[in-house]
Amino acid sequence: MATGLENLKIYQMAKALELRIHTITEVFPFEEKYRSIDQLKRSSASVSNNIAESYYKNSLKEKIYILRNQVITENEETRSNILRCADKGFLDQNVAELISEDYMQLRKATYGYIKFLRDKFTKLDNSLNSSTH
């Protein structure tokens, strides 16, 4: 049975991208194991891990801080690294561009989720304030 986190669109997107990164790095040159491969696997995993961490935070401030300062930055790190790996010849340029586009979509969806959270907390706060007056 899926949890709330597992139903979250950005978490599903991040997890799928993490698995794609894991798969494509399997064909990278062996000497890149502790360079590009390790870096890509760690940053792509960090995206989904930080989404999970923010999901379980109680305060809006903490949630947004993690989403903006960890999820978005790790997302962009992974996206830029995948494009550089294509430039280095480790994978096809078209594949890298498709993955890069998916990371851009994840970034947009994350900003959308931040907006959703702000709206939700604002409505909740307004509801609580109006019921106390």
Backbone as a printed PyTorch tensor [residue, N CA C, xyz], in Angstrom:
tensor([[[  0.8400,  -1.1760,   0.0000],
         [  0.0000,   0.0000,   0.0000],
         [  0.8920,   1.2480,   0.0000]],

        [[  0.5740,   2.1700,  -0.8870],
         [  1.3670,   3.3890,  -1.0170],
         [  1.0560,   4.3620,   0.1060]],

        [[  2.0970,   5.0210,   0.5990],
         [  1.9210,   6.0560,   1.6170],
         [  1.6380,   7.3770,   0.9300]],

        [[  1.3580,   8.4080,   1.7130],
         [  1.1690,   9.7400,   1.1590],
         [  2.3900,  10.1980,   0.3780]],

        [[  3.5660,   9.9500,   0.9350],
         [  4.8040,  10.3250,   0.2490],
         [  4.9030,   9.6240,  -1.1000]],

        [[  4.6310,   8.3420,  -1.1350],
         [  4.7610,   7.5840,  -2.3780],
         [  3.7500,   8.0210,  -3.4310]],

        [[  2.6770,   8.6940,  -3.0150],
         [  1.6930,   9.2260,  -3.9490],
         [  2.0340,  10.6310,  -4.4310]],

        [[  3.0260,  11.2500,  -3.8080],
         [  3.4180,  12.6150,  -4.1560],
         [  4.1230,  12.6270,  -5.5160]],

        [[  3.5960,  13.4290,  -6.4330],
         [  4.1120,  13.4450,  -7.8070],
         [  5.6160,  13.7380,  -7.8840]],

        [[  6.0730,  14.7440,  -7.1500],
         [  7.5030,  15.0760,  -7.2500],
         [  8.3800,  13.9570,  -6.6980]],

        [[  7.8800,  13.2440,  -5.7110],
         [  8.6460,  12.1180,  -5.1720],
         [  8.7240,  10.9940,  -6.2150]],

        [[  7.6130,  10.7150,  -6.8710],
         [  7.5960,   9.6960,  -7.9220],
         [  8.5500,  10.0720,  -9.0550]],

        [[  8.5270,  11.3450,  -9.4520],
         [  9.4170,  11.8200, -10.5240],
         [ 10.8780,  11.6650, -10.1150]],

        [[ 11.2090,  12.0970,  -8.9020],
         [ 12.5950,  12.0340,  -8.4200],
         [ 13.0800,  10.6020,  -8.3210]],

        [[ 12.2200,   9.7290,  -7.8240],
         [ 12.5900,   8.3200,  -7.6760],
         [ 12.8440,   7.6760,  -9.0470]],

        [[ 11.9790,   7.9740, -10.0140],
         [ 12.1550,   7.4310, -11.3640],
         [ 13.4550,   7.9530, -11.9840]],

        [[ 13.7520,   9.2180, -11.7860],
         [ 14.9970,   9.7840, -12.3200],
         [ 16.2170,   9.1810, -11.6370]],

        [[ 16.1220,   8.9660, -10.3500],
         [ 17.2290,   8.3290,  -9.6290],
         [ 17.5190,   6.9410, -10.2040]],

        [[ 16.4770,   6.1810, -10.4830],
         [ 16.6660,   4.8470, -11.0620],
         [ 17.2410,   4.9210, -12.4720]],

        [[ 16.8280,   5.9220, -13.2530],
         [ 17.4120,   6.1070, -14.5950],
         [ 18.8930,   6.4270, -14.5060]],

        [[ 19.2500,   7.2990, -13.5820],
         [ 20.6660,   7.6500, -13.3940],
         [ 21.4540,   6.4030, -13.0270]],

        [[ 20.9210,   5.6140, -12.1160],
         [ 21.5940,   4.3770, -11.7120],
         [ 21.8260,   3.4720, -12.9280]],

        [[ 20.8270,   3.3370, -13.7680],
         [ 20.9280,   2.4630, -14.9390],
         [ 21.9240,   2.9890, -15.9690]],

        [[ 21.8230,   4.2680, -16.2980],
         [ 22.7130,   4.7810, -17.3550],
         [ 24.1710,   4.8350, -16.9400]],

        [[ 24.4340,   5.0040, -15.6530],
         [ 25.8360,   5.0720, -15.2170],
         [ 26.5170,   3.7080, -15.2260]],

        [[ 25.7400,   2.6510, -15.3740],
         [ 26.3230,   1.3000, -15.4220],
         [ 27.2640,   1.1270, -16.6250]],

        [[ 27.0750,   1.9190, -17.6710],
         [ 27.9190,   1.7870, -18.8700],
         [ 29.0210,   2.8480, -18.9340]],

        [[ 29.1250,   3.6810, -17.9270],
         [ 30.1880,   4.6840, -17.8900],
         [ 31.5380,   3.9730, -17.7380]],

        [[ 32.6150,   4.6160, -18.1490],
         [ 33.9510,   4.0160, -17.9820],
         [ 34.2420,   3.7070, -16.5080]],

        [[ 34.9220,   2.5960, -16.2820],
         [ 35.2300,   2.1630, -14.9180],
         [ 35.9690,   3.2320, -14.1280]],

        [[ 36.8690,   3.9620, -14.7750],
         [ 37.6550,   4.9710, -14.0570],
         [ 36.7940,   6.1370, -13.5450]],

        [[ 35.5490,   6.1980, -13.9880],
         [ 34.6260,   7.2340, -13.5030],
         [ 33.8300,   6.7890, -12.2740]],

        [[ 34.0910,   5.5660, -11.7870],
         [ 33.3210,   5.0140, -10.6660],
         [ 33.2910,   5.9520,  -9.4680]],

        [[ 34.4250,   6.5180,  -9.1120],
         [ 34.4900,   7.3780,  -7.9350],
         [ 34.4600,   8.8590,  -8.2970]],

        [[ 34.1160,   9.1590,  -9.5280],
         [ 33.9880,  10.5480,  -9.9630],
         [ 32.5530,  10.7800, -10.4120]],

        [[ 32.3250,  10.7420, -11.7000],
         [ 31.0080,  11.0520, -12.2600],
         [ 29.9190,  10.1010, -11.7830]],

        [[ 30.1940,   8.8170, -11.7540],
         [ 29.1750,   7.8390, -11.3610],
         [ 28.7400,   8.0760,  -9.9230]],

        [[ 29.7150,   8.1450,  -9.0330],
         [ 29.4120,   8.3390,  -7.6170],
         [ 28.6680,   9.6500,  -7.3990]],

        [[ 29.1340,  10.7090,  -8.0400],
         [ 28.5150,  12.0260,  -7.8730],
         [ 27.0710,  12.0270,  -8.3770]],

        [[ 26.8360,  11.4510,  -9.5450],
         [ 25.4790,  11.3990, -10.1000],
         [ 24.5390,  10.5650,  -9.2340]],

        [[ 25.0230,   9.4260,  -8.7790],
         [ 24.1770,   8.5760,  -7.9390],
         [ 23.8450,   9.2620,  -6.6190]],

        [[ 24.8190,   9.9290,  -6.0190],
         [ 24.5700,  10.5880,  -4.7390],
         [ 23.6290,  11.7810,  -4.8950]],

        [[ 23.8540,  12.6130,  -5.9050],
         [ 22.9960,  13.8000,  -6.0420],
         [ 21.5810,  13.4210,  -6.4630]],

        [[ 21.4320,  12.4070,  -7.3220],
         [ 20.0790,  12.0010,  -7.7220],
         [ 19.3290,  11.3730,  -6.5460]],

        [[ 20.0230,  10.6040,  -5.7180],
         [ 19.3940,  10.0300,  -4.5210],
         [ 19.0350,  11.1240,  -3.5230]],

        [[ 19.8620,  12.1390,  -3.4440],
         [ 19.6090,  13.2370,  -2.5170],
         [ 18.3230,  13.9800,  -2.8570]],

        [[ 17.9880,  14.0680,  -4.1420],
         [ 16.7560,  14.7450,  -4.5350],
         [ 15.5570,  14.0430,  -3.9030]],

        [[ 15.4410,  12.7430,  -4.1280],
         [ 14.2810,  12.0270,  -3.5740],
         [ 14.3500,  11.9320,  -2.0480]],

        [[ 15.5350,  11.7660,  -1.4950],
         [ 15.6680,  11.6970,  -0.0360],
         [ 15.2490,  13.0060,   0.6360]],

        [[ 15.6050,  14.1160,   0.0240],
         [ 15.2400,  15.4140,   0.6050],
         [ 13.7540,  15.7200,   0.4320]],

        [[ 13.1510,  15.2360,  -0.6390],
         [ 11.7000,  15.3730,  -0.7770],
         [ 11.0290,  14.6170,   0.3690]],

        [[ 11.5080,  13.4170,   0.6300],
         [ 10.9590,  12.6200,   1.7400],
         [ 11.1500,  13.3420,   3.0680]],

        [[ 12.3160,  13.9000,   3.2840],
         [ 12.5740,  14.6130,   4.5340],
         [ 11.6270,  15.7990,   4.6890]],

        [[ 11.4600,  16.5750,   3.6320],
         [ 10.5810,  17.7500,   3.7240],
         [  9.1300,  17.3330,   3.9400]],

        [[  8.7430,  16.2310,   3.3620],
         [  7.3550,  15.7660,   3.4710],
         [  6.9550,  15.5470,   4.9240]],

        [[  7.8780,  15.0710,   5.7220],
         [  7.5650,  14.7360,   7.1060],
         [  7.8730,  15.8510,   8.1040]],

        [[  8.3160,  17.0040,   7.6210],
         [  8.5090,  18.1510,   8.5170],
         [  7.1460,  18.7570,   8.8470]],

        [[  7.0300,  19.3150,  10.0330],
         [  5.7520,  19.8690,  10.4660],
         [  5.5350,  21.3170,  10.0510]],

        [[  6.5880,  22.0870,  10.0130],
         [  6.3970,  23.5100,   9.7230],
         [  6.5690,  23.8030,   8.2360]],

        [[  5.7830,  24.7550,   7.7680],
         [  5.8790,  25.1880,   6.3730],
         [  7.2730,  25.7220,   6.0820]],

        [[  7.8260,  26.4790,   7.0090],
         [  9.1580,  27.0630,   6.8260],
         [ 10.2110,  25.9750,   6.5900]],

        [[ 10.1660,  24.9130,   7.3940],
         [ 11.1270,  23.8090,   7.2310],
         [ 10.9190,  23.0910,   5.8960]],

        [[  9.6680,  22.8330,   5.5550],
         [  9.3580,  22.1450,   4.2980],
         [  9.9220,  22.9200,   3.1150]],

        [[  9.6160,  24.2250,   3.0760],
         [ 10.0460,  25.0440,   1.9450],
         [ 11.5580,  25.2130,   1.9300]],

        [[ 12.1640,  25.3560,   3.0890],
         [ 13.6180,  25.4790,   3.1450],
         [ 14.2830,  24.2640,   2.4800]],

        [[ 13.8430,  23.0820,   2.8360],
         [ 14.4360,  21.8650,   2.2790],
         [ 14.1550,  21.7680,   0.7800]],

        [[ 12.9380,  22.0570,   0.3830],
         [ 12.5870,  21.9680,  -1.0370],
         [ 13.4040,  22.9450,  -1.8710]],

        [[ 13.5340,  24.1730,  -1.4090],
         [ 14.2520,  25.1960,  -2.1870],
         [ 15.7700,  25.0430,  -2.1180]],

        [[ 16.2770,  24.7630,  -0.9220],
         [ 17.7250,  24.7980,  -0.7170],
         [ 18.4180,  23.4550,  -0.8090]],

        [[ 17.6640,  22.3920,  -0.8460],
         [ 18.2850,  21.0850,  -0.9880],
         [ 17.7600,  20.3550,  -2.2200]],

        [[ 16.4510,  20.2450,  -2.3420],
         [ 15.8900,  19.5200,  -3.4850],
         [ 16.2450,  20.2200,  -4.7920]],

        [[ 15.9670,  21.5080,  -4.8870],
         [ 16.2230,  22.2440,  -6.1370],
         [ 17.7150,  22.2600,  -6.4600]],

        [[ 18.5700,  22.4810,  -5.4670],
         [ 20.0070,  22.5510,  -5.7580],
         [ 20.5690,  21.1910,  -6.1630]],

        [[ 20.1560,  20.1160,  -5.4970],
         [ 20.6270,  18.7710,  -5.8880],
         [ 20.0730,  18.3890,  -7.2610]],

        [[ 18.8430,  18.8020,  -7.5250],
         [ 18.2320,  18.5770,  -8.8280],
         [ 19.0880,  19.2250,  -9.9260]],

        [[ 19.4430,  20.4780,  -9.7090],
         [ 20.2370,  21.2020, -10.7140],
         [ 21.6580,  20.6470, -10.8300]],

        [[ 22.2180,  20.2190,  -9.7210],
         [ 23.5410,  19.5970,  -9.7570],
         [ 23.5130,  18.3400, -10.6250]],

        [[ 22.5100,  17.5160, -10.4170],
         [ 22.3910,  16.2810, -11.1890],
         [ 22.1850,  16.5890, -12.6650]],

        [[ 21.3050,  17.5470, -12.9400],
         [ 21.0050,  17.9170, -14.3270],
         [ 22.2590,  18.4190, -15.0570]],

        [[ 23.0120,  19.2840, -14.4170],
         [ 24.2090,  19.8120, -15.0790],
         [ 25.2850,  18.7380, -15.2340]],

        [[ 25.3960,  17.8560, -14.2390],
         [ 26.3890,  16.7760, -14.3300],
         [ 26.0640,  15.7990, -15.4570]],

        [[ 24.7840,  15.5070, -15.6550],
         [ 24.4200,  14.5680, -16.7150],
         [ 24.7600,  15.1600, -18.0800]],

        [[ 24.5580,  16.4580, -18.2410],
         [ 24.9130,  17.1120, -19.5140],
         [ 26.4290,  17.1180, -19.7240]],

        [[ 27.1960,  17.3450, -18.6520],
         [ 28.6540,  17.3080, -18.7810],
         [ 29.1580,  15.9130, -19.0970]],

        [[ 28.4850,  14.8960, -18.5620],
         [ 28.8820,  13.5150, -18.8770],
         [ 28.6640,  13.2130, -20.3570]],

        [[ 27.6380,  13.7690, -20.9380],
         [ 27.4250,  13.6100, -22.3790],
         [ 28.5290,  14.3360, -23.1450]],

        [[ 28.8850,  15.5350, -22.6870],
         [ 29.9800,  16.2800, -23.3200],
         [ 31.2880,  15.5020, -23.2620]],

        [[ 31.4690,  14.7270, -22.2130],
         [ 32.6820,  13.9130, -22.0510],
         [ 32.5970,  12.6030, -22.8290]],

        [[ 31.4410,  12.3220, -23.4160],
         [ 31.2880,  11.1210, -24.2330],
         [ 30.8780,   9.8720, -23.4670]],

        [[ 30.4060,  10.0310, -22.2210],
         [ 30.0110,   8.8700, -21.4280],
         [ 28.6200,   8.3650, -21.7850]],

        [[ 27.7980,   9.2270, -22.3890],
         [ 26.4720,   8.8120, -22.8350],
         [ 26.0220,   9.6790, -23.9870]],

        [[ 25.0280,   9.2010, -24.6950],
         [ 24.5020,   9.8770, -25.8740],
         [ 23.9390,  11.2510, -25.4970]],

        [[ 24.2320,  12.2400, -26.3010],
         [ 23.7780,  13.6130, -26.0560],
         [ 22.2540,  13.7040, -25.9860]],

        [[ 21.5570,  12.9780, -26.8580],
         [ 20.0880,  13.0110, -26.8530],
         [ 19.5240,  12.4400, -25.5480]],

        [[ 20.1190,  11.3710, -25.0540],
         [ 19.6820,  10.7820, -23.7840],
         [ 19.8920,  11.7940, -22.6560]],

        [[ 21.0480,  12.4320, -22.6560],
         [ 21.3510,  13.4270, -21.6200],
         [ 20.3720,  14.5930, -21.6750]],

        [[ 20.0200,  15.0260, -22.8660],
         [ 19.0830,  16.1390, -23.0000],
         [ 17.6790,  15.7500, -22.5360]],

        [[ 17.2750,  14.5120, -22.7930],
         [ 15.9700,  14.0370, -22.3220],
         [ 15.9260,  13.9890, -20.7870]],

        [[ 17.0040,  13.4840, -20.2020],
         [ 17.0760,  13.4250, -18.7390],
         [ 17.1270,  14.8360, -18.1630]],

        [[ 17.8800,  15.7150, -18.7990],
         [ 17.9540,  17.1030, -18.3620],
         [ 16.5740,  17.7470, -18.3920]],

        [[ 15.8220,  17.5010, -19.4430],
         [ 14.4600,  18.0430, -19.5540],
         [ 13.5770,  17.5010, -18.4340]],

        [[ 13.7230,  16.2180, -18.1170],
         [ 12.9460,  15.6340, -17.0210],
         [ 13.3090,  16.2740, -15.6780]],

        [[ 14.5830,  16.6020, -15.4890],
         [ 14.9830,  17.2940, -14.2580],
         [ 14.4390,  18.7270, -14.2340]],

        [[ 14.3460,  19.3730, -15.3940],
         [ 13.7360,  20.7070, -15.4350],
         [ 12.2510,  20.6170, -15.0940]],

        [[ 11.5820,  19.5670, -15.5800],
         [ 10.1680,  19.3670, -15.2450],
         [ 10.0010,  19.1070, -13.7460]],

        [[ 10.9230,  18.3620, -13.1670],
         [ 10.8800,  18.1090, -11.7290],
         [ 11.0700,  19.4100, -10.9560]],

        [[ 11.9720,  20.2550, -11.4110],
         [ 12.1790,  21.5580, -10.7580],
         [ 10.8880,  22.3760, -10.8000]],

        [[ 10.2560,  22.4340, -11.9650],
         [  8.9950,  23.1770, -12.0930],
         [  7.9230,  22.5870, -11.1870]],

        [[  7.8380,  21.2690, -11.1480],
         [  6.8440,  20.6060, -10.2940],
         [  7.1340,  20.8700,  -8.8200]],

        [[  8.4100,  20.9550,  -8.4580],
         [  8.7700,  21.2500,  -7.0660],
         [  8.3380,  22.6580,  -6.6920]],

        [[  8.5500,  23.6170,  -7.5860],
         [  8.0750,  24.9740,  -7.3200],
         [  6.5470,  25.0090,  -7.2340]],

        [[  5.8910,  24.2110,  -8.0470],
         [  4.4380,  24.0940,  -7.9700],
         [  3.9920,  23.5250,  -6.6350]],

        [[  4.7240,  22.5510,  -6.1370],
         [  4.4200,  21.9530,  -4.8370],
         [  4.6260,  22.9660,  -3.7140]],

        [[  5.6760,  23.7740,  -3.8210],
         [  5.9170,  24.8320,  -2.8350],
         [  4.7350,  25.7990,  -2.8160]],

        [[  4.2580,  26.1920,  -3.9850],
         [  3.0990,  27.0800,  -4.0780],
         [  1.8700,  26.4190,  -3.4520]],

        [[  1.6650,  25.1460,  -3.7500],
         [  0.5500,  24.4070,  -3.1590],
         [  0.6370,  24.4200,  -1.6330]],

        [[  1.8230,  24.1600,  -1.0960],
         [  2.0000,  24.1470,   0.3560],
         [  1.7070,  25.5160,   0.9580]],

        [[  2.2200,  26.5810,   0.3240],
         [  1.9650,  27.9320,   0.8370],
         [  0.4720,  28.2290,   0.8530]],

        [[ -0.2070,  27.8920,  -0.2480],
         [ -1.6500,  28.1230,  -0.3280],
         [ -2.3950,  27.3230,   0.7350]],

        [[ -2.0050,  26.0790,   0.8990],
         [ -2.6610,  25.1990,   1.8760],
         [ -2.4830,  25.7360,   3.2960]],

        [[ -1.2520,  26.1140,   3.6360],
         [ -0.9910,  26.6210,   4.9830],
         [ -1.6590,  27.9760,   5.1960]],

        [[ -1.7350,  28.8100,   4.1450],
         [ -2.4050,  30.1070,   4.2560],
         [ -3.8940,  29.9080,   4.5140]],

        [[ -4.5170,  28.9940,   3.7730],
         [ -5.9440,  28.7070,   3.9850],
         [ -6.1810,  28.1450,   5.3780]],

        [[ -5.3120,  27.2650,   5.8170],
         [ -5.4420,  26.6850,   7.1510],
         [ -5.3050,  27.7650,   8.2160]],

        [[ -4.3160,  28.6270,   8.0450],
         [ -4.0850,  29.7120,   8.9880],
         [ -5.2770,  30.6740,   9.0090]],

        [[ -5.7970,  31.0190,   7.8300],
         [ -6.9660,  31.9140,   7.7400],
         [ -8.1770,  31.2690,   8.3940]],

        [[ -8.3260,  29.9740,   8.1960],
         [ -9.4420,  29.2300,   8.7890],
         [ -9.3470,  29.2490,  10.3110]],

        [[ -8.1630,  29.0420,  10.8140],
         [ -7.9660,  29.0430,  12.2750],
         [ -8.1940,  30.4350,  12.8550]],

        [[ -7.7120,  31.4440,  12.1480],
         [ -7.8710,  32.8290,  12.6370],
         [ -9.3280,  33.2600,  12.6060]],

        [[-10.0750,  32.8680,  11.5770],
         [-11.4720,  33.3000,  11.4920],
         [-12.3410,  32.5470,  12.4940]],

        [[-11.9550,  31.3400,  12.8780],
         [-12.7510,  30.5950,  13.8490],
         [-12.5030,  31.0680,  15.2830]],

        [[-11.4470,  31.8180,  15.4990],
         [-11.1450,  32.2970,  16.8550],
         [-11.7160,  33.6900,  17.0930]],

        [[-12.2700,  34.3100,  16.0410],
         [-12.8270,  35.6760,  16.1880],
         [-14.3210,  35.6560,  16.2750]]])
